[in-house]
PDB file of C-alpha atoms in Angstrom:
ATOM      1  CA  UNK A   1       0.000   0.000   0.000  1.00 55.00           C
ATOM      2  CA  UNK A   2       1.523   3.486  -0.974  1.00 60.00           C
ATOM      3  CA  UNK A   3       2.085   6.154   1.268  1.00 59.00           C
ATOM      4  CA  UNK A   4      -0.303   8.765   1.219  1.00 61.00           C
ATOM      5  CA  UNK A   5      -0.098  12.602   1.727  1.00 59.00           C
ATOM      6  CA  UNK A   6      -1.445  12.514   5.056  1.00 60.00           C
ATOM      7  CA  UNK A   7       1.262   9.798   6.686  1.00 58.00           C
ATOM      8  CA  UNK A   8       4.310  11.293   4.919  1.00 58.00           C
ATOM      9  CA  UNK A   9       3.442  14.847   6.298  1.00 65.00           C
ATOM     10  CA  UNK A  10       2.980  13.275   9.982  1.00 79.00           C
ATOM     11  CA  UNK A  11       6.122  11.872  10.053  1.00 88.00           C
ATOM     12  CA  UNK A  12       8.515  13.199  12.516  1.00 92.00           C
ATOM     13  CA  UNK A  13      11.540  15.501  11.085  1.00 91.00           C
ATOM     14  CA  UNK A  14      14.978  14.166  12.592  1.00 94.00           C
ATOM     15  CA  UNK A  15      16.601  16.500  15.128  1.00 91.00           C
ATOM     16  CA  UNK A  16      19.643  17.385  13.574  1.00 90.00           C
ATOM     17  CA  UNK A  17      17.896  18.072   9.753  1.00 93.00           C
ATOM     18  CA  UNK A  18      15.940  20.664  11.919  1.00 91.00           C
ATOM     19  CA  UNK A  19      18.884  22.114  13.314  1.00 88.00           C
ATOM     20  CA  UNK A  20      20.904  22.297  10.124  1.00 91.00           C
ATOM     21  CA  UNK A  21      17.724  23.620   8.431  1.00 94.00           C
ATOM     22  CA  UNK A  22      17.356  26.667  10.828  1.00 94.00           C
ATOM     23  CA  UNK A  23      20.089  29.592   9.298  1.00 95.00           C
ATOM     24  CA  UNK A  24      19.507  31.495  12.368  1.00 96.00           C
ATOM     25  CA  UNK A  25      20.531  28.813  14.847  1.00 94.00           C
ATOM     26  CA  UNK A  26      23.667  28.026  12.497  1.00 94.00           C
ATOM     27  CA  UNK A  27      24.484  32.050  12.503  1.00 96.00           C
ATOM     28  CA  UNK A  28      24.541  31.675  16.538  1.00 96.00           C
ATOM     29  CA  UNK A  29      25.964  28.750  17.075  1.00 94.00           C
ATOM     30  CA  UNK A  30      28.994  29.786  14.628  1.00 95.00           C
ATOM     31  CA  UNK A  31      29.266  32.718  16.148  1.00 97.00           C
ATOM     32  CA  UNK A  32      28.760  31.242  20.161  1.00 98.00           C
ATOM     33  CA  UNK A  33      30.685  28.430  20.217  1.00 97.00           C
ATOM     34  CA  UNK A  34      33.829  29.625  19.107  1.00 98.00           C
ATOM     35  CA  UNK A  35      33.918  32.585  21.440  1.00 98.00           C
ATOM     36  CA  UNK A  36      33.353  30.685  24.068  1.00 98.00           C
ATOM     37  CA  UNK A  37      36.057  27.836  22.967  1.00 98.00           C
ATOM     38  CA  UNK A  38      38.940  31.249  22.728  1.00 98.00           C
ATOM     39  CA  UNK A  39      37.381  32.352  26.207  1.00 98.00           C
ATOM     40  CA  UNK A  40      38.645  29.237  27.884  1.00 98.00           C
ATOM     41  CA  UNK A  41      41.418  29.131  25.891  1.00 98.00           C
ATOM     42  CA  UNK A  42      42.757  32.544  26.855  1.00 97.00           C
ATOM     43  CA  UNK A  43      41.625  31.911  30.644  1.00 97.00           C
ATOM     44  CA  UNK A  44      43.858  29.050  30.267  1.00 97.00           C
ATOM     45  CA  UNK A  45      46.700  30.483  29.050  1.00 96.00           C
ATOM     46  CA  UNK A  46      46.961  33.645  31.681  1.00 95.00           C
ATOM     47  CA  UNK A  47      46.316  31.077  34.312  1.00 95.00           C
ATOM     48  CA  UNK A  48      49.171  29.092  33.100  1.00 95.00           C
ATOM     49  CA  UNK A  49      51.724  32.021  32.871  1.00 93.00           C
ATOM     50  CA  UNK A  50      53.922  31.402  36.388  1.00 92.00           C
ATOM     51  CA  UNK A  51      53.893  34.074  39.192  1.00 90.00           C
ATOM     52  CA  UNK A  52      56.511  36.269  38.764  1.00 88.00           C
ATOM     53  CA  UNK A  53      59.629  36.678  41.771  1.00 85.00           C
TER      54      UNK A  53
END
């Protein structure tokens, strides 16, 4: 028996084709995650610089 209209339409969208579909989640996400990732990076650094005598 064929699919019809009504049971392809109800069937559920996977989670990461709706992330990758939304440009505005993408835009913050690019923009987000690698601030954050050079945040801890530079806290990391500083905090690794020794005291000085």
């Amino acid at each position: 028996m064929p699919p019809t209209e009504q049971s392809a339409s109800s069937e559920r969208v996977p989670m990461m084709q709706r992330i990758l579909d939304n440009p505005f989640l993408l835009l913050f996400l690019g923009v987000t995650l690698p601030t954050v990732l050079y945040l801890i990076w530079g806290i990391m650094e500083v905090a690794s610089i020794p005291l000085a005598k």
